[in-house]
Coordinates of C-alpha atoms and ligand atoms in Angstrom, one line a residue:
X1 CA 106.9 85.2 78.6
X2 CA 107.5 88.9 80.3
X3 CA 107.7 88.8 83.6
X4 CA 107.9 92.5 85.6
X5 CA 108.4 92.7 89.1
X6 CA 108.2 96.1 90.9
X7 CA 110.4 96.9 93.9
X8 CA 113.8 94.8 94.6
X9 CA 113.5 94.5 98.7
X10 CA 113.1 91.2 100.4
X11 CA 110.3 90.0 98.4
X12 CA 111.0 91.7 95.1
X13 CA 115.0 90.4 95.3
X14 CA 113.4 86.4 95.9
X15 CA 110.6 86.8 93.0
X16 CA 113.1 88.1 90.4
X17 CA 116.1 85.2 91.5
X18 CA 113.6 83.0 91.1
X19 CA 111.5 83.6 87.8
X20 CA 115.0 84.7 86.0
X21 CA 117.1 81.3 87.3
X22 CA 113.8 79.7 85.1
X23 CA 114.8 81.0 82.1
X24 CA 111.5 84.0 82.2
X25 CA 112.6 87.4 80.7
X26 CA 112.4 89.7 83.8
X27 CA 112.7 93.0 84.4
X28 CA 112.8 95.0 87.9
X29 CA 111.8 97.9 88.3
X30 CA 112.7 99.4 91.6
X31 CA 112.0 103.4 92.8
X32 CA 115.3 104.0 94.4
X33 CA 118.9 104.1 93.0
X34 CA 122.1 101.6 93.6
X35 CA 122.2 101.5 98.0
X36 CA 125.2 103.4 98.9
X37 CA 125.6 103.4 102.8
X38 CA 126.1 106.1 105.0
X39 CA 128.9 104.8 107.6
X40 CA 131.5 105.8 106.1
X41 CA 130.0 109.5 106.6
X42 CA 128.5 109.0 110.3
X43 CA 131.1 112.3 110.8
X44 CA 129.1 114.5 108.6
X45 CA 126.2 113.5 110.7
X46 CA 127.8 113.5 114.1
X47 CA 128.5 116.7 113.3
X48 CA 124.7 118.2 112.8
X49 CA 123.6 116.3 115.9
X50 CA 121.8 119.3 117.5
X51 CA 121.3 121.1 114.5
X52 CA 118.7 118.5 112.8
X53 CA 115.9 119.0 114.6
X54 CA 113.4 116.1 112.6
X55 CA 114.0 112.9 111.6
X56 CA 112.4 113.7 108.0
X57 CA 116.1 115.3 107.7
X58 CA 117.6 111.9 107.5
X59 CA 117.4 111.7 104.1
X60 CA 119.5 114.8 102.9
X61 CA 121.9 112.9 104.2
X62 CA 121.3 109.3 103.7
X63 CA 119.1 109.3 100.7
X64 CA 117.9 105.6 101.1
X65 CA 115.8 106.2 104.2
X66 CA 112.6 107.9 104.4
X67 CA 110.5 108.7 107.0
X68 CA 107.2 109.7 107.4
X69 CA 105.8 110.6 111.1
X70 CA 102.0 110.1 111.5
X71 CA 99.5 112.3 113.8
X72 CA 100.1 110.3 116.6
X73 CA 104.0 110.9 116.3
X74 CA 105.0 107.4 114.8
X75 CA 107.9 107.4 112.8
X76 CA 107.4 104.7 109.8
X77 CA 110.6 104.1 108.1
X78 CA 111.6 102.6 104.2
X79 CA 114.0 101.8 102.6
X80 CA 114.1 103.2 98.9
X81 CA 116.5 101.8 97.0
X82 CA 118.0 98.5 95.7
X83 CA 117.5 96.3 97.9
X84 CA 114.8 97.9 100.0
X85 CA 114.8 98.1 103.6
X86 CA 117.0 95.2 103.6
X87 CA 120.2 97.4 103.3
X88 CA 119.2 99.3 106.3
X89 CA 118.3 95.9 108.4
X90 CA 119.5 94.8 111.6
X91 CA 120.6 91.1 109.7
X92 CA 118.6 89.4 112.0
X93 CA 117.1 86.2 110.1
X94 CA 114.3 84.5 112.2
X95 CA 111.0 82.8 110.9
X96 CA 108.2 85.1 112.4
X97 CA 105.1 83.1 111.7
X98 CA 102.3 84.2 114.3
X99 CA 98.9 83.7 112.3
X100 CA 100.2 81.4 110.0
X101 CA 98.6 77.9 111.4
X102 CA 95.5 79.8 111.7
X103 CA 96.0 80.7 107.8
X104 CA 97.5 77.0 107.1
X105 CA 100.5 78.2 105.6
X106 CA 103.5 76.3 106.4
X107 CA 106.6 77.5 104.4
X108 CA 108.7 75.7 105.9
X109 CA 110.6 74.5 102.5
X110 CA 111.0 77.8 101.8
X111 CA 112.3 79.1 104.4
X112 CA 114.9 75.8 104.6
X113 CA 115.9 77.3 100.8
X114 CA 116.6 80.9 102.0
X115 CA 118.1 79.6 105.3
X116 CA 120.3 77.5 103.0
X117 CA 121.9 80.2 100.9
X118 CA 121.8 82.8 103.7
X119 CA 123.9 80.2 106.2
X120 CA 122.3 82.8 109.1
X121 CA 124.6 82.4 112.5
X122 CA 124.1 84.4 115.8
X123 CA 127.1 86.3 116.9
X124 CA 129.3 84.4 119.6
X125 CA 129.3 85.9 123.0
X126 CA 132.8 87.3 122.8
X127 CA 131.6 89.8 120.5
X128 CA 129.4 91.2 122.5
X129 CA 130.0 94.1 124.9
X130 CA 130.5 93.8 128.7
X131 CA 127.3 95.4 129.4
X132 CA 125.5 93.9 126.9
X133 CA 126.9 90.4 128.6
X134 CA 125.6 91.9 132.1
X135 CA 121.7 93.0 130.7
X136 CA 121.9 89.5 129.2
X137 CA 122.6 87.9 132.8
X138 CA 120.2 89.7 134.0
X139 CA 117.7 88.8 131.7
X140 CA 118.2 84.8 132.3
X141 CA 118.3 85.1 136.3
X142 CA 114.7 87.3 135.7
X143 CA 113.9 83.5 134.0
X144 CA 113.1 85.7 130.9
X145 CA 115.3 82.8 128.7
X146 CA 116.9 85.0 126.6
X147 CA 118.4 83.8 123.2
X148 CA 120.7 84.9 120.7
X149 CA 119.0 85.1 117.2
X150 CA 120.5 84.1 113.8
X151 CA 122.0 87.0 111.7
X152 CA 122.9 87.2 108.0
X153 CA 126.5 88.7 108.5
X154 CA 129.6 87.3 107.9
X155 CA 131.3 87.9 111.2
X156 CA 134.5 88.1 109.3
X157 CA 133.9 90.8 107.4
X158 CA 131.8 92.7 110.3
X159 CA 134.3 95.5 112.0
X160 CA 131.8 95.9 114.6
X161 CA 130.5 99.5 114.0
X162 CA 127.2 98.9 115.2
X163 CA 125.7 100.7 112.2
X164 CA 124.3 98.3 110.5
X165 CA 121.2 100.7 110.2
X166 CA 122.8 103.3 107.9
X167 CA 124.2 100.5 105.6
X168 CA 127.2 97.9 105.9
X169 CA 130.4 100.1 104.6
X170 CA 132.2 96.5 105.3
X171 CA 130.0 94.5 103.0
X172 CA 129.3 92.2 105.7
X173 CA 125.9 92.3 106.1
X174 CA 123.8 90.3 103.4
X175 CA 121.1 92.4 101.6
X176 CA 118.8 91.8 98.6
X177 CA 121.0 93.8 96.1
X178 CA 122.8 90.0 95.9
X179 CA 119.7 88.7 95.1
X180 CA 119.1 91.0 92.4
X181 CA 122.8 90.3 90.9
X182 CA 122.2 86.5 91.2
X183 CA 119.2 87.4 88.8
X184 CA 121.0 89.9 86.3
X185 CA 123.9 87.1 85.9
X186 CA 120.9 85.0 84.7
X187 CA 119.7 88.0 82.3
X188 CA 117.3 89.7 83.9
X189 CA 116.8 93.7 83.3
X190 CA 117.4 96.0 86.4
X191 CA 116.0 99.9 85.7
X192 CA 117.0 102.0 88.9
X193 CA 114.5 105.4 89.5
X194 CA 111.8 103.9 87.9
X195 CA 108.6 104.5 89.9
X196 CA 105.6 102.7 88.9
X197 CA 102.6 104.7 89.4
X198 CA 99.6 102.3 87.9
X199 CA 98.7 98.6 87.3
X200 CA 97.4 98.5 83.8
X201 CA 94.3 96.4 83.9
X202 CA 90.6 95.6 82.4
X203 CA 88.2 93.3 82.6
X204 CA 89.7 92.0 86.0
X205 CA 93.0 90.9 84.0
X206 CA 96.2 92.8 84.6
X207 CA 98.1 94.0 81.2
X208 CA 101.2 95.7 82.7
X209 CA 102.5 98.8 84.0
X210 CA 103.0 102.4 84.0
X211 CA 106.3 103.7 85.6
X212 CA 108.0 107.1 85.3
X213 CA 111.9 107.2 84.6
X214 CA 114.0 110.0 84.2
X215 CA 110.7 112.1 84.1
X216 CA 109.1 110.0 81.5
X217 CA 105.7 108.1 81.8
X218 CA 106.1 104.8 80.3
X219 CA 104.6 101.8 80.1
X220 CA 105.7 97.9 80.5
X221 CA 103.1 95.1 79.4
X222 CA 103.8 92.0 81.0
X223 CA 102.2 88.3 81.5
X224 CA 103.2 88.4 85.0
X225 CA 103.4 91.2 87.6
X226 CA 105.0 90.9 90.6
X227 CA 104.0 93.5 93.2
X228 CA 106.9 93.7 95.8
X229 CA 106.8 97.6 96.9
X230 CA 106.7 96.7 100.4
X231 CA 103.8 97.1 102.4
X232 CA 103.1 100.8 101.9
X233 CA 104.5 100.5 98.3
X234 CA 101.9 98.2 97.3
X235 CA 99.1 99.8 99.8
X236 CA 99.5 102.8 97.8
X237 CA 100.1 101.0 93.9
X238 CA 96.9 99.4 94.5
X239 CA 95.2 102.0 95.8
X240 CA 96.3 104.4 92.6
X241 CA 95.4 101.4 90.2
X242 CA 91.9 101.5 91.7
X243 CA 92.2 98.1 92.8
X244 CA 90.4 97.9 96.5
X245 CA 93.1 96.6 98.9
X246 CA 93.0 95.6 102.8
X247 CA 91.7 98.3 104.7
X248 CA 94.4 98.1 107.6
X249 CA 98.2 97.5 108.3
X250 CA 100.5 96.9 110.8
X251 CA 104.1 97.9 111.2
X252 CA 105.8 96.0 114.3
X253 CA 106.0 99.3 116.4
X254 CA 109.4 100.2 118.1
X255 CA 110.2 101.8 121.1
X256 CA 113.6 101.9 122.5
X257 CA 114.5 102.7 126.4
X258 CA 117.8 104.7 126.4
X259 CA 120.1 104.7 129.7
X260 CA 123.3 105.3 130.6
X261 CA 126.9 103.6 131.8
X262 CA 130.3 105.2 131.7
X263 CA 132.1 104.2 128.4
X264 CA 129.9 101.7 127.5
X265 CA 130.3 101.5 123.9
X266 CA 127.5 99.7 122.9
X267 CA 127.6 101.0 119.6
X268 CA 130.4 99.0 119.1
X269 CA 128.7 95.8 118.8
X270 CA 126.0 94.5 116.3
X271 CA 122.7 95.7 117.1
X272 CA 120.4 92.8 118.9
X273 CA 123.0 90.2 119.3
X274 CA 119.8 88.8 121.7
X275 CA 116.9 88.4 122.3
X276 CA 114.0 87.9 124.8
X277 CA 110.5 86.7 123.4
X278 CA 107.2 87.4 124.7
X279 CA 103.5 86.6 123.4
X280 CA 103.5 90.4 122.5
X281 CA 106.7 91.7 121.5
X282 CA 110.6 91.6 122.1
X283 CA 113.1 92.6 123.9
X284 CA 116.7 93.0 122.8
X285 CA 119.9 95.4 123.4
X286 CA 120.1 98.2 120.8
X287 CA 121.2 101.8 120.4
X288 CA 118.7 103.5 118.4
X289 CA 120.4 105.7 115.5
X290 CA 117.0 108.0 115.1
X291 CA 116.5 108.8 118.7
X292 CA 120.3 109.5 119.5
X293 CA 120.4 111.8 116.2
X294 CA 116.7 113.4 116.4
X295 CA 115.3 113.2 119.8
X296 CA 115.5 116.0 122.2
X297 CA 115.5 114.0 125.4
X298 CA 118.5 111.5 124.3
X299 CA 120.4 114.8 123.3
X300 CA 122.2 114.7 127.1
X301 CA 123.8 111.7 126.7
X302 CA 126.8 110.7 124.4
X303 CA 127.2 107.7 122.1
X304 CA 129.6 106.7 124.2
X305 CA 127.7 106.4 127.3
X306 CA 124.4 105.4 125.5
X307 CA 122.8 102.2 126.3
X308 CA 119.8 101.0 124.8
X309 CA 116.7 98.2 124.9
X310 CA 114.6 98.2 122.6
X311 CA 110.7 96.8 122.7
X312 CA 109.9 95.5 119.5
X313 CA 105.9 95.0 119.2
X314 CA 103.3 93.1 117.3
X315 CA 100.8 96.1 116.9
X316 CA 97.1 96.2 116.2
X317 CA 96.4 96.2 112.5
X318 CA 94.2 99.5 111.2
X319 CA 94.5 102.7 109.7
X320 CA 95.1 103.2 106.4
X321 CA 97.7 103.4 103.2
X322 CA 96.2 105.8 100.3
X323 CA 99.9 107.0 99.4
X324 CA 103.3 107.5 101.1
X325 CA 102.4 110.5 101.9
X326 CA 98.8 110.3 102.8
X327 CA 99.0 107.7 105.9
X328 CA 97.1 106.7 109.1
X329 CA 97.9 104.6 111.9
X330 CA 96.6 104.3 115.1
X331 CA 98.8 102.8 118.4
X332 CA 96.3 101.4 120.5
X333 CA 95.4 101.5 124.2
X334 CA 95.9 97.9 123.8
X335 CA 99.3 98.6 121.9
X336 CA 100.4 101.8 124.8
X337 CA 99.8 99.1 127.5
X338 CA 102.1 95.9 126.2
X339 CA 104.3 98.8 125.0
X340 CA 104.4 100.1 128.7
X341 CA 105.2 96.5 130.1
X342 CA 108.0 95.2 127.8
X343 CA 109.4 99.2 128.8
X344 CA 109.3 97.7 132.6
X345 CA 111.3 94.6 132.0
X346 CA 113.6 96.6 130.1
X347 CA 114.3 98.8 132.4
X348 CA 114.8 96.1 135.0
X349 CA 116.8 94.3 133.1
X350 CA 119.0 97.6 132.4
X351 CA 119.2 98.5 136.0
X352 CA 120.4 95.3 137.2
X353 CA 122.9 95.4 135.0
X354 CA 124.2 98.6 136.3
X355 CA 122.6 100.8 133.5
X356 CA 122.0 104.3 135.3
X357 CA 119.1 107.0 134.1
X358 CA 117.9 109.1 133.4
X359 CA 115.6 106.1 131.8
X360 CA 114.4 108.2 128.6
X361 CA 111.5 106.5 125.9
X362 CA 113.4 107.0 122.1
X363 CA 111.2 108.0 119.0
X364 CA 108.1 105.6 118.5
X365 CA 108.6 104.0 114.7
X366 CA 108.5 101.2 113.0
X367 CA 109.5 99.5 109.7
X368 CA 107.9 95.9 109.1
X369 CA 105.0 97.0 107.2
X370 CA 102.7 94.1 106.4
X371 CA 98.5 93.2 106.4
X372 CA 97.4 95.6 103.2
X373 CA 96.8 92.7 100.7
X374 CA 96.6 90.2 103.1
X375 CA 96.3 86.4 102.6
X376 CA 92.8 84.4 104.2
X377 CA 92.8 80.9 104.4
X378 CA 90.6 80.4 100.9
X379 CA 93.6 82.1 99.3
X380 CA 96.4 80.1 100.8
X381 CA 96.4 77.4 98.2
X382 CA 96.4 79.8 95.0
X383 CA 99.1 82.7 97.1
X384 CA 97.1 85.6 96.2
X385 CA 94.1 87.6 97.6
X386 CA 90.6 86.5 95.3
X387 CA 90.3 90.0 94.9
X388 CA 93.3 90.8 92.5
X389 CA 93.2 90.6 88.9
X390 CA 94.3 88.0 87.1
X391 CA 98.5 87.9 86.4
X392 CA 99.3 90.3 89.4
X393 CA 100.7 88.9 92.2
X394 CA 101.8 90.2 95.4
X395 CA 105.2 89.1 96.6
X396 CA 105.7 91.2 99.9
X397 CA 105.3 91.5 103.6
X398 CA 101.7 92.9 102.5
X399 CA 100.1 89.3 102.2
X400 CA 100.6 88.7 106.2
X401 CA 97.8 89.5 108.5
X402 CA 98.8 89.4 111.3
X403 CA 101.5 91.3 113.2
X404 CA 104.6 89.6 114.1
X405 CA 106.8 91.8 116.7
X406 CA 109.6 90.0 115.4
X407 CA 112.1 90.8 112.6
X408 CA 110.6 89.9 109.3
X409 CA 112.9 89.5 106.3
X410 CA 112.9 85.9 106.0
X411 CA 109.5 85.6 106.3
X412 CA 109.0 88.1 103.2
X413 CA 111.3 86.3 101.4
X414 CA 109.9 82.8 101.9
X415 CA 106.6 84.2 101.4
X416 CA 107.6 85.7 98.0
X417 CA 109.5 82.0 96.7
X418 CA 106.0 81.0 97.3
X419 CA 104.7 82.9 95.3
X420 CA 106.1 83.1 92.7
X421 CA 106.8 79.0 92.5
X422 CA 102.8 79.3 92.4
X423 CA 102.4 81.7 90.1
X424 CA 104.7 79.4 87.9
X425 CA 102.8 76.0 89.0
X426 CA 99.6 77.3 88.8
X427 CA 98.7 80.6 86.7
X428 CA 96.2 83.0 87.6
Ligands
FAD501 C1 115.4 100.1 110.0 C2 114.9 98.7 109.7 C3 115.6 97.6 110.2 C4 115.2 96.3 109.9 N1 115.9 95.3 110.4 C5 115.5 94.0 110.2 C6 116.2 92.9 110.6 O1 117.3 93.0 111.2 N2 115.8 91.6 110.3 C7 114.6 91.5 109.6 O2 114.2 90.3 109.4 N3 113.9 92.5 109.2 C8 114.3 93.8 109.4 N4 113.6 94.8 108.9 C9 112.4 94.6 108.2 C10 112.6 94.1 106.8 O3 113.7 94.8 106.2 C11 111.4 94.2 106.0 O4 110.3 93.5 106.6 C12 111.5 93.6 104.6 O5 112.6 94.2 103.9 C13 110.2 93.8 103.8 O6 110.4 93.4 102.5 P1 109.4 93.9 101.3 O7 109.9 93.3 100.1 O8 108.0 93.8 101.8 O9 109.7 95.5 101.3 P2 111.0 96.4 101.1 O10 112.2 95.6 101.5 O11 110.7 97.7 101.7 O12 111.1 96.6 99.5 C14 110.2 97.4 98.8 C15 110.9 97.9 97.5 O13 110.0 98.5 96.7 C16 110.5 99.7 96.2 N5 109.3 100.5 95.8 C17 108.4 101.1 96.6 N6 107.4 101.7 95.8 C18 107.8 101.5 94.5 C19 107.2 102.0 93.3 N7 106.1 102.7 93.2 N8 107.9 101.6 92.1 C20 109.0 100.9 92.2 N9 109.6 100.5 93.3 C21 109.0 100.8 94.5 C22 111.3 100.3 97.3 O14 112.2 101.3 96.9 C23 111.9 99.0 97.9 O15 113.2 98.8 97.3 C24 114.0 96.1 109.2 C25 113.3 97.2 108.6 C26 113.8 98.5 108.9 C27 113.1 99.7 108.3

């Protein structure tokens, strides 16, 4: 049995690990190239601060992320490369569940596995910074019972850089390349730069796929196909394969409040070391890399002296994934107005802790993309939308209708054991 599995993020990483530790020939083939992080070059950056005038830039620089800015000025962000989006995450490990009891999916024992070889801890007080302490004792006296969520670093290892964003230099950050090793030492095949363009298919039965690599069309059969490109990477495979998908998505929109206090040094501190839930979003401490680099009103204000909250929301799902390239979203009046009221209790929460303004709004964007083949309850019990063909699976954030506001690795990755331990149980 050939299994293929396209993408190697969160939920690409799980599906290989998984199918290759049973002994099934797999082969993963992911767009980007081996994840090389940037920190060790934040100079070369530092340096064009003022020069790069659009986040799109970020790329000539740090290959792995790209960013695509929608009409209404939303910044979406990916990660292409092994390992997906997981190399340029925050670590935080949380389960982010909102619309699952409605769906009746519990995944819990998968999540238990994950949590198991992941040993998530959150980081202890000491590490964090004195006025990341103070927006934190602010936040509990405003009886907002703030919380400090699990992370998958190995405090250790971490030196602190606060840039976990731009890749962990120090290794200290788990991502899904480990994953992928765990499945190579069991045989699997990786093939780096390979871009799948089509599922193969007729008669409602998938056959394989069609991927370019080093500027060759080729083409893969397969028994099973795992689709894992991430919520705009399998919006837009299934789109090209002509195979109807979800007509919306959602992408846990992002907007960070930036402030300011002498020699603060946030940066040097994990990013989000707590939190503070509401029905609607989040609230937690964090310097936002995009903003500081690429937004003209943060340009006054050194890294040094930068403070940041960000509001982390669970969005309205619509708009539309054709291709990477060809993408609408819309924020809501709905999404503007929680948006506007998490803003509030940040700044509150800032001020009291002796964060001074000018209180500036960073660059709108988000990166959880999720919704485009998405799960309803008739398909919980077989893991995959009635509408696919037969033998393709989808493995990724995609299969989650609703929007979660909340950081969303493990979920993917519990999602995708699911998955694939059905695909295995019960073929399509
Ligand atoms: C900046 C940032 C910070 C984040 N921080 C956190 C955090 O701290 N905690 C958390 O839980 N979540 C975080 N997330 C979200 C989390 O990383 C994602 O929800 C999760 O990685 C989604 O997994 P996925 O498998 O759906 O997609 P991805 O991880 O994006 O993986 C998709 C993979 O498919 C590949 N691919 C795409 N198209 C093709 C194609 N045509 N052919 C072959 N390969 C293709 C991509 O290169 C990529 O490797 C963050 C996201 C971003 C952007």
């Amino acid at each position: 049995m050939q299994a293929v599995v396209i993408g190697s993020g969160a939920g690409g990483a799980v599906a290989a690990r998984e199918l290759a530790l049973r002994g099934i020939k797999t082969t993963v083939l992911e767009a980007g190239k081996a994840f090389r992080p940037l920190s060790r070059n934040i100079a070369k950056i530092r340096a064009l601060r003022g020069f790069m005038f659009s986040e799109k830039l970020i790329s000539l620089v740090f290959p792995p992320m790209k960013t695509y800015r929608t009409e209404q000025g939303l910044v979406l962000i990916r990660g292409i490369s092994v390992g997906g989006c997981t190399t340029i995450s925050c670590g935080n490990l949380l389960r982010a569940e909102k619309g699952m009891r409605e769906l009746g999916l519990d995944l819990t024992p998968e999540y238990q596995h994950i949590e198991e070889l992941l040993k998530p801890t959150p980081v202890p007080v000491k590490r964090w910074r004195p006025t990341t302490r103070a927006m934190y004792a602010a936040a509990q006296d405003l009886g907002l019972a703030p919380f400090a969520p699990s992370k998958a670093v190995s405090l250790a290892r971490c030196v602190s850089c606060g840039l976990c964003e731009l890749g962990c230099a120090a290794r200290a950050r788990w991502d899904a390349s480990r994953f992928i090793n765990d499945a190579l030492k069991q045989g699997a095949q990786l093939i780096t730069g390979a871009r799948v363009t089509r599922i193969l298919h007729h008669s409602m039965e998938a056959t394989g796929v069609e991927y370019i690599h080093q500027r060759k069309k080729q083409q893969l059969p397969a028994d099973i196909i795992v689709l894992a490109a991430g919520g705009i990477g399998t919006a837009a495979l299934l789109h090209a394969s002509g195979i109807e998908n979800t007509p919306f998505f959602w992408g846990d929109i992002v907007l960070t409040l930036g402030g300011k206090k002498k020699n603060a040094d946030q940066l040097h501190e994990l990013p989000m070391v707590w939190c503070v839930q509401k029905d609607h979003y989040i609230i937690s401490p964090y310097i936002d890399i995009l903003s500081h680099f690429f937004h003209r009103p943060w340009r006054n204000v050194s890294l040094r002296d930068r403070v940041g909250v960000m509001v982390k929301l669970a969005d309205t799902p619509n708009g539309r994934i054709q291709s990477p390239r060809d993408i609408t979203k819309h924020i809501t009046d709905l999404d503007y107005k929680r948006l506007d009221q998490g803003i509030a209790i940040a700044s509150e929460i800032m001020q009291r802790a002796g964060v001074k303004g000018p209180f500036t709004r960073g660059i709108l964007n988000a990166g959880h993309f999720g919704g485009t083949a998405s799960l309803t309850k008739q398909d919980v019990p077989g893991m995959r939308p009635a509408w696919l063909p037969r033998r393709l699976w989808v493995a990724d954030l995609s299969l989650l209708p609703s929007s979660q506001g909340l950081p969303t690795m493990l979920t993917t990755m519990a999602l995708s054991l699911r998955v694939v331990r059905t695909a295995l149980s019960h073929p399509a």
